[in-house]
mmCIF file of C-alpha atoms in Angstrom:
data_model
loop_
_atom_site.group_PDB
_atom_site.id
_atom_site.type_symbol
_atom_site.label_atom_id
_atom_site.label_comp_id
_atom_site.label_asym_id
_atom_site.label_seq_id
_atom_site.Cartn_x
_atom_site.Cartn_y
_atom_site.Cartn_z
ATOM 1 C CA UNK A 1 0.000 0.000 0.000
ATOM 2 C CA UNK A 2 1.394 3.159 -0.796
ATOM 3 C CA UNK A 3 2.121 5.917 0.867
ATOM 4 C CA UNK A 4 -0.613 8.322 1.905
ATOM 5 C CA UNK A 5 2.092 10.810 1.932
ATOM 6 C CA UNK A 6 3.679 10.731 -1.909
ATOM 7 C CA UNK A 7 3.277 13.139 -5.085
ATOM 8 C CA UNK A 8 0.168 12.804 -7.115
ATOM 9 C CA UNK A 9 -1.510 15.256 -9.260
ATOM 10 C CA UNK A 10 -3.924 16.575 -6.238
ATOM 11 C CA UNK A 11 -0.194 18.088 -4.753
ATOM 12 C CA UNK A 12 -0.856 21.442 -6.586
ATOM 13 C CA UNK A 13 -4.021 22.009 -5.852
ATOM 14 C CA UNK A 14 -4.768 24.654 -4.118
ATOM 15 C CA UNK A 15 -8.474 25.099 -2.713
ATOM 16 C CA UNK A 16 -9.074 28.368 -2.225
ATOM 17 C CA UNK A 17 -7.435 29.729 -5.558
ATOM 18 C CA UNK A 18 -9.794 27.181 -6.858
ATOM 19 C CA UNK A 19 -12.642 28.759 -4.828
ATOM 20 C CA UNK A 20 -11.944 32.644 -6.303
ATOM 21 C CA UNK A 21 -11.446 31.740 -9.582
ATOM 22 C CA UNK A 22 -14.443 30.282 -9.745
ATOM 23 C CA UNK A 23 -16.614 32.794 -7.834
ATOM 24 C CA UNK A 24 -14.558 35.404 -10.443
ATOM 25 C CA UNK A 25 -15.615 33.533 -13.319
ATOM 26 C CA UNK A 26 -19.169 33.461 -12.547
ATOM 27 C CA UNK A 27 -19.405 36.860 -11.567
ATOM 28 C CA UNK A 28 -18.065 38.142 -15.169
ATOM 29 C CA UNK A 29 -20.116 35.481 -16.836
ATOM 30 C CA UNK A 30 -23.452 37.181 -14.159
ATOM 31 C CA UNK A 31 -22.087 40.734 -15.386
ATOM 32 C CA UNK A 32 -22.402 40.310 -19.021
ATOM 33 C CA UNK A 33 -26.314 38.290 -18.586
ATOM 34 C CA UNK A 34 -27.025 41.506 -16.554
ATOM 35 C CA UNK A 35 -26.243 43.856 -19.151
ATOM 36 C CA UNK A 36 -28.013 43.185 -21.474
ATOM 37 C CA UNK A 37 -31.503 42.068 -19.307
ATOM 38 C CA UNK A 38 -34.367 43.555 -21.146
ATOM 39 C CA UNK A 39 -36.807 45.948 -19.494
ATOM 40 C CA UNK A 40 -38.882 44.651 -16.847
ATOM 41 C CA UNK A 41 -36.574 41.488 -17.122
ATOM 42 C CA UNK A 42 -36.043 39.557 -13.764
ATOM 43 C CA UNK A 43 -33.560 37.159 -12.756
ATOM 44 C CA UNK A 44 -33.255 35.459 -9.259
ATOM 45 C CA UNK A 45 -30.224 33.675 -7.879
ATOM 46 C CA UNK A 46 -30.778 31.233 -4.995
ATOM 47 C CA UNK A 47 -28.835 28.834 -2.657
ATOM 48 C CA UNK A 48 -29.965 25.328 -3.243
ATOM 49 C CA UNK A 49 -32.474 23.857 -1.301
ATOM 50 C CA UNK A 50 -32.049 21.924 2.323
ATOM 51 C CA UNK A 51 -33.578 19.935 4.449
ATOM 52 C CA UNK A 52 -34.181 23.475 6.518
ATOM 53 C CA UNK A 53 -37.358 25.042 6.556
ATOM 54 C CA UNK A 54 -37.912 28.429 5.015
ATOM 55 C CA UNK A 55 -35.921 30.396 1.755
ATOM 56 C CA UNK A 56 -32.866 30.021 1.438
ATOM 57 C CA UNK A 57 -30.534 33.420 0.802
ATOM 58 C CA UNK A 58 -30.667 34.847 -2.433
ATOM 59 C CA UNK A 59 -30.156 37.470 -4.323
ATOM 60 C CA UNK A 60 -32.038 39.287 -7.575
ATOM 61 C CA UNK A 61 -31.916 42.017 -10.880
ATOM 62 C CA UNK A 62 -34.341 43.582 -12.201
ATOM 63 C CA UNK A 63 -34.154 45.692 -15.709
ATOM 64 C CA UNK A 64 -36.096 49.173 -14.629
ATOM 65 C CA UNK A 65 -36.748 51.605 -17.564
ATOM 66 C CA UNK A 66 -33.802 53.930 -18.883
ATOM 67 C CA UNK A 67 -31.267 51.193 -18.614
ATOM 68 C CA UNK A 68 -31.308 50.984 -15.330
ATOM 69 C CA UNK A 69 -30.483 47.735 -12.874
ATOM 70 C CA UNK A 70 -32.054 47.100 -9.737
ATOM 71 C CA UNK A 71 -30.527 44.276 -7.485
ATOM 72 C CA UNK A 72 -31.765 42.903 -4.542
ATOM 73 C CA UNK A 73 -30.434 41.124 -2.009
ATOM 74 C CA UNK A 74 -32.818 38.699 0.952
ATOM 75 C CA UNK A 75 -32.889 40.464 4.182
ATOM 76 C CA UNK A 76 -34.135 38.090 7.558
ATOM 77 C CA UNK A 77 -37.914 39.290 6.542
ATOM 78 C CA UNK A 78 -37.602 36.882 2.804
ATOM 79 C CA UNK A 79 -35.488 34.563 4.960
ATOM 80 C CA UNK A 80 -36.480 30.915 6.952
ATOM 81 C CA UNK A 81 -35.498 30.606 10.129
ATOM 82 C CA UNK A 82 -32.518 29.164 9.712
ATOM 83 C CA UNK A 83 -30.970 31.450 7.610
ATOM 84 C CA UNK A 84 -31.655 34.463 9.940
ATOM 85 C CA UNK A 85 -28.620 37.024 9.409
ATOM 86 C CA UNK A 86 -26.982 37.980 12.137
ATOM 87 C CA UNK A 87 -26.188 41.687 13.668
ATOM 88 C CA UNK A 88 -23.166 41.260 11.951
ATOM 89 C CA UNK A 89 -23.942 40.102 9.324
ATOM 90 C CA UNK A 90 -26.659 42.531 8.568
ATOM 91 C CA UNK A 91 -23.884 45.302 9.038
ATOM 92 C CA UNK A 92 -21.634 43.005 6.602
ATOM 93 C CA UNK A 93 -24.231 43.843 4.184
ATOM 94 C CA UNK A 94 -23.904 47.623 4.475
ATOM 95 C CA UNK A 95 -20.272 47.449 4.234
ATOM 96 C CA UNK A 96 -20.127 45.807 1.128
ATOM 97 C CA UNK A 97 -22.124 49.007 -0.349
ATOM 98 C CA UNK A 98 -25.847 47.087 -0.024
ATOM 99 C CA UNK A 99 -28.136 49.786 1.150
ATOM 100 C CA UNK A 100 -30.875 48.429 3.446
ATOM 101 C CA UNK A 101 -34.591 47.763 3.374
ATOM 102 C CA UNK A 102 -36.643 50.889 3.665
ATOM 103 C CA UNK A 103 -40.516 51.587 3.764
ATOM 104 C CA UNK A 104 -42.372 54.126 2.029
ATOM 105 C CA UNK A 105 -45.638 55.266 0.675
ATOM 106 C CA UNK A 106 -44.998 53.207 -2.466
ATOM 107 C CA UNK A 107 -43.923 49.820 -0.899
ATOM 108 C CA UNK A 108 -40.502 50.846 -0.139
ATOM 109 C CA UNK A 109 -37.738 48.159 -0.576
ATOM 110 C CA UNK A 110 -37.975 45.102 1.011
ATOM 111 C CA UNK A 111 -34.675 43.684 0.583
ATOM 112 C CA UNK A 112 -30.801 45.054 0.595
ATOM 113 C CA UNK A 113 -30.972 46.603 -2.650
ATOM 114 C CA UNK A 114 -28.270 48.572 -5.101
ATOM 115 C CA UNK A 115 -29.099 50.396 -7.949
ATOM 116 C CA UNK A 116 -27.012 51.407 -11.312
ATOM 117 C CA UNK A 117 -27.309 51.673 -15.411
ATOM 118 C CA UNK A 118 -26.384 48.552 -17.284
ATOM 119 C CA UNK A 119 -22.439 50.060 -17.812
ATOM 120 C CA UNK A 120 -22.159 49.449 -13.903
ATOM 121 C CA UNK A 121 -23.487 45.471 -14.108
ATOM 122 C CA UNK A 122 -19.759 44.533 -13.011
ATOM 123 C CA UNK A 123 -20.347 46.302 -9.852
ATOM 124 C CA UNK A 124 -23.138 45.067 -9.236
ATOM 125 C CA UNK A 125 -22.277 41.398 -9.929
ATOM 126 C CA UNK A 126 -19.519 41.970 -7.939
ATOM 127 C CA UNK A 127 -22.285 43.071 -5.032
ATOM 128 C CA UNK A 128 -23.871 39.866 -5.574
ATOM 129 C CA UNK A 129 -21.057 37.709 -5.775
ATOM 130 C CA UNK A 130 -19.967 39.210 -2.705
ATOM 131 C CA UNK A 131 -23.314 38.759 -0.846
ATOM 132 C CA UNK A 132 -23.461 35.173 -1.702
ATOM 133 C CA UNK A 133 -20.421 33.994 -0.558
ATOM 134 C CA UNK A 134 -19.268 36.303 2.188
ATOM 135 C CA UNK A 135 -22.390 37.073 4.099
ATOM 136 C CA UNK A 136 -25.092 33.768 2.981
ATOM 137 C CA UNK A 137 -21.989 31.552 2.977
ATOM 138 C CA UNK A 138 -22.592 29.916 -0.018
ATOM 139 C CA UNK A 139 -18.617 28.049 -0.427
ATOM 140 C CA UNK A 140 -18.374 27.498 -4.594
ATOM 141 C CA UNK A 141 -20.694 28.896 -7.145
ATOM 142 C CA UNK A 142 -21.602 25.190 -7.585
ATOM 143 C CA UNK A 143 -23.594 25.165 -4.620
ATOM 144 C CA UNK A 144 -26.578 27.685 -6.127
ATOM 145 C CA UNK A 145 -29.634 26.209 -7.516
ATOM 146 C CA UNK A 146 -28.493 24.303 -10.546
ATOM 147 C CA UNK A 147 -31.383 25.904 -12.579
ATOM 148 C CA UNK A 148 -30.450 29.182 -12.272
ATOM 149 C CA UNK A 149 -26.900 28.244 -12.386
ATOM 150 C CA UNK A 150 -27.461 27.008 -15.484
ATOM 151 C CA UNK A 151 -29.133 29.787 -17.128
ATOM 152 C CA UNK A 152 -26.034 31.872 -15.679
ATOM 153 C CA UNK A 153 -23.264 29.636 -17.346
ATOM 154 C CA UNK A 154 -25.411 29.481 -20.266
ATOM 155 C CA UNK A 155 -24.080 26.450 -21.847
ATOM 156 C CA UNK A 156 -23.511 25.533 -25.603
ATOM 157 C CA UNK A 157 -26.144 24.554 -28.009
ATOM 158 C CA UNK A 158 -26.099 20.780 -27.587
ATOM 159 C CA UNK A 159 -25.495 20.409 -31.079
ATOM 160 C CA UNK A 160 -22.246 22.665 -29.757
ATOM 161 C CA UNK A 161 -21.063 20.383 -27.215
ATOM 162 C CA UNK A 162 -18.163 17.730 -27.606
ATOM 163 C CA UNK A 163 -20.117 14.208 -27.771
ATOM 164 C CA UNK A 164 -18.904 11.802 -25.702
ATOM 165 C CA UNK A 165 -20.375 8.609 -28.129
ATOM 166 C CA UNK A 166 -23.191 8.703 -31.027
ATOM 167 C CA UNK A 167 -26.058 6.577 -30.057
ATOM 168 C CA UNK A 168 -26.344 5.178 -33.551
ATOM 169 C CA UNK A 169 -25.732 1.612 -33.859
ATOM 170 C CA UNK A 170 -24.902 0.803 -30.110
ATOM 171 C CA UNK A 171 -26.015 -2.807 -29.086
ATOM 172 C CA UNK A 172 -27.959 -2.441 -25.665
ATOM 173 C CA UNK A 173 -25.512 -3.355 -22.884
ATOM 174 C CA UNK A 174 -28.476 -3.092 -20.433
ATOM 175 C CA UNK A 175 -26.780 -1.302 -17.304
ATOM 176 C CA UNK A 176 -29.658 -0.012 -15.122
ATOM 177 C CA UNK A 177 -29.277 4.006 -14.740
ATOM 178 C CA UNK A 178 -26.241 4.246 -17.153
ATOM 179 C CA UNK A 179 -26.919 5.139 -21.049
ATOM 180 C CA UNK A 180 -25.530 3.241 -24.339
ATOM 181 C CA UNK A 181 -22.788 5.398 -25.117
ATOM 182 C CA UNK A 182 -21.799 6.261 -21.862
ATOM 183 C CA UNK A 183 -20.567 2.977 -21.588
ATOM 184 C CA UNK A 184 -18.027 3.140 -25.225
ATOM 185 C CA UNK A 185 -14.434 2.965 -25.007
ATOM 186 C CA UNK A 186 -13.140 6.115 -26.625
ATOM 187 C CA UNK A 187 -9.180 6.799 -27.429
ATOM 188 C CA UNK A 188 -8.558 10.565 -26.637
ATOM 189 C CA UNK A 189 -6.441 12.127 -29.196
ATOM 190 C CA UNK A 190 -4.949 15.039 -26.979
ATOM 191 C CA UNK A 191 -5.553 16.373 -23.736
ATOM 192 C CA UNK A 192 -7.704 18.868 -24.977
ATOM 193 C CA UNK A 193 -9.553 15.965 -26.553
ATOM 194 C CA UNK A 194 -9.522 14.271 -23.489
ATOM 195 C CA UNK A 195 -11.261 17.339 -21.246
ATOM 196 C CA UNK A 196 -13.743 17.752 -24.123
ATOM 197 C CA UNK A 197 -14.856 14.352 -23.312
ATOM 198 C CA UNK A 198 -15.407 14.636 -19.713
ATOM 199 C CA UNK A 199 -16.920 18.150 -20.350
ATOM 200 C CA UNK A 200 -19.652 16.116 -22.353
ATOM 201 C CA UNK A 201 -20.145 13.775 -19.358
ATOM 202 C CA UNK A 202 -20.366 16.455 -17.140
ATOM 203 C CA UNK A 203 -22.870 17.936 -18.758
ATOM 204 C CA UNK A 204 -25.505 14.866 -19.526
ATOM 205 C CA UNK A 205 -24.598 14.075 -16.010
ATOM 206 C CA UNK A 206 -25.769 17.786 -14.849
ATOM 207 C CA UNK A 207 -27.364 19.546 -17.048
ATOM 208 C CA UNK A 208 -25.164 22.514 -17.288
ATOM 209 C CA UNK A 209 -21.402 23.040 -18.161
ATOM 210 C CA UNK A 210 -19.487 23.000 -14.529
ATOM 211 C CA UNK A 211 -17.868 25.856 -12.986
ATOM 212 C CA UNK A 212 -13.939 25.475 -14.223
ATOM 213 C CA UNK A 213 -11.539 27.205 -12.994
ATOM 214 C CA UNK A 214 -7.965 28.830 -14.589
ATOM 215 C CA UNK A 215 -6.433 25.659 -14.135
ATOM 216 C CA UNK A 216 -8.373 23.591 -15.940
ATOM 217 C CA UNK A 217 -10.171 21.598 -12.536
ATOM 218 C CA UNK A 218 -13.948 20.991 -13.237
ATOM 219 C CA UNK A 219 -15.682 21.928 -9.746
ATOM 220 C CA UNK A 220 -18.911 20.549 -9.387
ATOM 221 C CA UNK A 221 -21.741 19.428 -6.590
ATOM 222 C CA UNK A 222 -22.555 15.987 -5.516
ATOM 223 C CA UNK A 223 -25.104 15.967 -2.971
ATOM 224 C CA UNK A 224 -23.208 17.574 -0.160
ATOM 225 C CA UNK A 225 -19.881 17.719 -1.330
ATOM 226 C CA UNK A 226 -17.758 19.541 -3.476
ATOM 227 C CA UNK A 227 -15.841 17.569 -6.025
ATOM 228 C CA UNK A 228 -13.609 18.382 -8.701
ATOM 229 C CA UNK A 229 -12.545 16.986 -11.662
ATOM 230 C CA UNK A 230 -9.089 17.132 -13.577
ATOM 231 C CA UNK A 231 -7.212 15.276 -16.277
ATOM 232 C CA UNK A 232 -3.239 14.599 -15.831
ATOM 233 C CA UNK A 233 -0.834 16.920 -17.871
ATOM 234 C CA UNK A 234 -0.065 13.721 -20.109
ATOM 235 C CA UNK A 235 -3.588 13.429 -20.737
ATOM 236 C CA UNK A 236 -3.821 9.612 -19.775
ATOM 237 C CA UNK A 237 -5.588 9.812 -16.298
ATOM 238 C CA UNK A 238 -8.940 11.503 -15.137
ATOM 239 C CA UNK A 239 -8.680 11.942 -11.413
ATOM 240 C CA UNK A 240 -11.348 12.755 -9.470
ATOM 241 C CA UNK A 241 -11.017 14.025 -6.160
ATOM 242 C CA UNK A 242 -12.373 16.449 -3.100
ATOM 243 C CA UNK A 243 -10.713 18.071 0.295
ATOM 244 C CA UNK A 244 -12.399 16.463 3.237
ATOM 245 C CA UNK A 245 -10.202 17.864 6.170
ATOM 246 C CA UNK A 246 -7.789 20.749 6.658
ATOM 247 C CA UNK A 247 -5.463 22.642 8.836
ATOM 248 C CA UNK A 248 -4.270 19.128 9.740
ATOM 249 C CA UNK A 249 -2.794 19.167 13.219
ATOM 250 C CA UNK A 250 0.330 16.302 13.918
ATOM 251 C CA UNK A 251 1.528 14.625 10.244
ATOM 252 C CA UNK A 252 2.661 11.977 11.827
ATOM 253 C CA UNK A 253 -0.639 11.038 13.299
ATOM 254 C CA UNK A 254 -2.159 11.919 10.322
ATOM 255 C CA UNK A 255 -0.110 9.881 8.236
ATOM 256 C CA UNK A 256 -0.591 6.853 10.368
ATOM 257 C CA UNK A 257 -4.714 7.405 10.409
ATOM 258 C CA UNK A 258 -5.029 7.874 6.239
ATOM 259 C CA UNK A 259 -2.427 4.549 6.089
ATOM 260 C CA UNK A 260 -4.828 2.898 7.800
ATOM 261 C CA UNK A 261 -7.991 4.207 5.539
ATOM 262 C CA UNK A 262 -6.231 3.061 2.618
ATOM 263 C CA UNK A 263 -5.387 -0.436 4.201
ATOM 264 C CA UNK A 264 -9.513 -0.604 4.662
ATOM 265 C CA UNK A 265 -11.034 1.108 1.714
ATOM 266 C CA UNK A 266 -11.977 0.114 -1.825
ATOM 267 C CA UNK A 267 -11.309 2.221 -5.228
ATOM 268 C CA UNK A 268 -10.680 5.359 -3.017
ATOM 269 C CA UNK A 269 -7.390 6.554 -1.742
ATOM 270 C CA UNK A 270 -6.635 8.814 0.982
ATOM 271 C CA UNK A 271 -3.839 11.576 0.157
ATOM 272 C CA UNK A 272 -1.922 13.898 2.824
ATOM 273 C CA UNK A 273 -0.781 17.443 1.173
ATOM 274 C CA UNK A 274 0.829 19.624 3.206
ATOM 275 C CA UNK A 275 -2.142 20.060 6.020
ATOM 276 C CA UNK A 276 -5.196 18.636 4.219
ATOM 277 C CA UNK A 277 -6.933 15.350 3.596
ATOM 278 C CA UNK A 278 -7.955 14.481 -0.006
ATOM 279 C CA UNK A 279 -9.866 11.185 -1.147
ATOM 280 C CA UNK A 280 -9.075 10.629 -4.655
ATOM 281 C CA UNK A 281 -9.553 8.389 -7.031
ATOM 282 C CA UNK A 282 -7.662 7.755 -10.706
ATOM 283 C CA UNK A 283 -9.142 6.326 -13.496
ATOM 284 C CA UNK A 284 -7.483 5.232 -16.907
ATOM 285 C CA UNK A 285 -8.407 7.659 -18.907
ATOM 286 C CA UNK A 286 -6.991 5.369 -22.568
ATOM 287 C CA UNK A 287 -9.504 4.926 -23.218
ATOM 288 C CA UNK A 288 -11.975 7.254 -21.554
ATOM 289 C CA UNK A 289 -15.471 5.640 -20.646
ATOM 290 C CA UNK A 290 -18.050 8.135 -19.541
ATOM 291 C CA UNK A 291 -20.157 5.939 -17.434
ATOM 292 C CA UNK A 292 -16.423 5.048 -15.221
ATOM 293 C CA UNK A 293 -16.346 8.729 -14.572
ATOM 294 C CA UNK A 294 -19.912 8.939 -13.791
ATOM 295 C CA UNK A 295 -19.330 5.754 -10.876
ATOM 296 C CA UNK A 296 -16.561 7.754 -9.915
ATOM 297 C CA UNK A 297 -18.139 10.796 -8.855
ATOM 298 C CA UNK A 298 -20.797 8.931 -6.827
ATOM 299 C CA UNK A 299 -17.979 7.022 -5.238
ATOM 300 C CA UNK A 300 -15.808 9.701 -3.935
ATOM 301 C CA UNK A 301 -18.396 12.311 -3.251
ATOM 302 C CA UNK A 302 -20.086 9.371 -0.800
ATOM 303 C CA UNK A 303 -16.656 8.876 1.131
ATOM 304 C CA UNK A 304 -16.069 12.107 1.652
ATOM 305 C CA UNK A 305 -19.190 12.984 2.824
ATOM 306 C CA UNK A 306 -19.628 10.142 5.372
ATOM 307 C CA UNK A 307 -15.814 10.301 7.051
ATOM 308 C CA UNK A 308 -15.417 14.119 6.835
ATOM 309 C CA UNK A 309 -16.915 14.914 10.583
ATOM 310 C CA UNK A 310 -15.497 12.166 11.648
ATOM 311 C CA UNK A 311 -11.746 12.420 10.304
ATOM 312 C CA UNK A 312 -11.805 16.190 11.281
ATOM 313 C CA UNK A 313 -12.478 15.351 15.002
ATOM 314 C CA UNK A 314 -9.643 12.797 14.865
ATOM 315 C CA UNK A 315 -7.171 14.688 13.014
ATOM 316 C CA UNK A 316 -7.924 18.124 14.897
ATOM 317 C CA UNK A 317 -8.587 19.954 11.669
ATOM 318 C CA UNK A 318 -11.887 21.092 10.166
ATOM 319 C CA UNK A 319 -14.078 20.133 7.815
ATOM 320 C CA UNK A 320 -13.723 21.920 3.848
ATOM 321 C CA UNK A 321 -17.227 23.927 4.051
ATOM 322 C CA UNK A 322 -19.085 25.584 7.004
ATOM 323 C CA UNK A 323 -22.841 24.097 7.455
ATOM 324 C CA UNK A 324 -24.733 26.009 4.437
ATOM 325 C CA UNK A 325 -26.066 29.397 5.367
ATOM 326 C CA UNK A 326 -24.043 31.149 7.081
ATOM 327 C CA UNK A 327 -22.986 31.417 10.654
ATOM 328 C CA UNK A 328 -25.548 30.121 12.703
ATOM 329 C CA UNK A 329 -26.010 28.326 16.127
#
């Protein structure tokens, strides 16, 4: 058994650049949609929904007449009860240039709310952006509602879209919950062939293109967990992997623990870099078959999300994402 302690491809990764290139990315992508909204054109951005009663945060545009852009953001009135804001928080809001809910004659404003012509729509994505993840909590852009996630990304025409395998003149291999062509043997000509590929599976898995970030990772949501996606520089491995435990304390005792996971576990493997935990897992990617990436996913987003509280409390560190919204007892 090797090493849980030994170079891979997950050494360079680097969550939190991960984290703000994403949330950058998706704010330009949300500045340019904004700028061009139509009057009286709305558009509502939402965390995805939990097993918590109530809304969940959000935030929304509106397209007002003379080019103008109204965004709103929920204040504890549009919120359940477990997303209350707290004082902080609420003063968060203000500081990041959100001007509060007032009342009037006319209805007043329910909600934080900002206001500027369609040439500001970078500030005001930037507003958003900085709502949603530094006040709601949301960690990765992947955890919004996938609907309106998707009409953000606005992915390629399918007819656009790399296909993984034609459906044409497949026998039926008869794998319950797995399609035809996800299950073809394909010979990647490149690495750019090769992240086409998994882009394609990515999206029939999803529905949407994934967030990606400058260096190429593929960050998506699985259930609860946050799982990326990456193919090796020589373009002959897909790994798939996701942090489950950080600011590590003891590597020694660490080392000793994730030896020990590996001794017990199947397909996964458990990798120590620097202070974090990582569960990984490689597949062959000459050829590439969709449906192995597909298994792959489900496999390593399910470890990580049943050993991640536990593993934390062992190894003293904490787990990769705060409870969703926000700060709350």
């Amino acid at each position: 058994m090797s090493s849980p302690d030994v170079n891979s491809e997950v050494s360079g990764f680097d969550i939190d650049r991960s984290n703000a290139e994403a949330w950058a990315a998706f704010a330009a992508r949300l500045a340019d949609v904004v700028s061009v909204m139509e009057d009286d054109a709305a558009l509502t951005i939402g965390a995805v929904a939990t097993e918590h009663d109530g809304p969940p945060p959000f935030v929304a545009f509106r397209a007002l007449p003379g080019g103008r852009i109204l965004a709103e953001a929920a204040t504890n009135a549009q919120l359940g009860r477990y997303f209350q804001l707290t004082a902080d928080q609420l003063a968060a809001m203000e500081g990041l240039g959100w001007r509060p809910p007032a009342s009037d004659a006319s209805g007043g404003r329910p909600a934080f709310w900002a206001e500027g012509t369609e040439e500001e729509a970078h500030r005001l994505a930037d507003l958003a952006v900085a709502a949603l993840r530094e006040v709601y909590g949301i960690p990765h852009p992947a955890f919004l509602a996938p609907d309106q996630l998707a009409e953000i990304l606005t992915p390629p025409a399918p007819a656009e879209l790399p296909v993984a395998a034609p459906d044409a003149g497949l026998p039926a291999l008869g794998v319950a919950g797995i399609p035809d062509w996800a299950l073809t043997a394909i010979l990647p000509v490149s690495r750019e062939h090769l992240d086409q590929l998994v882009l394609a599976e990515l999206v029939a898995e999803f529905g949407h293109a994934p967030v990606r970030d400058e260096a190429g990772d593929f960050g998506i949501r699985v259930g609860s967990t946050m799982v990326f996606v990456r193919s090796s520089g020589d373009g002959r491995e897909v790994l798939v992997f996701a942090p489950v435990v950080h600011d590590v304390e003891g590597r020694s005792r660490a080392m000793e623990v994730l030896s020990d996971l590996n001794t017990e576990t199947r397909f996964v493997r458990f990798l120590l870099v620097r202070d974090r935990v990582f569960v990984s897992l490689s597949l062959f990617a000459r050829p590439f078959v969709a449906a192995h990436l597909r298994q792959a996913l489900g496999m390593v987003s399910v470890t990580a999300d049943a050993i991640d509280n536990e593993l934390a409390a062992k190894l003293r560190g904490r787990t990769t994402f705060r409870e969703e919204g926000g700060d709350h007892a």
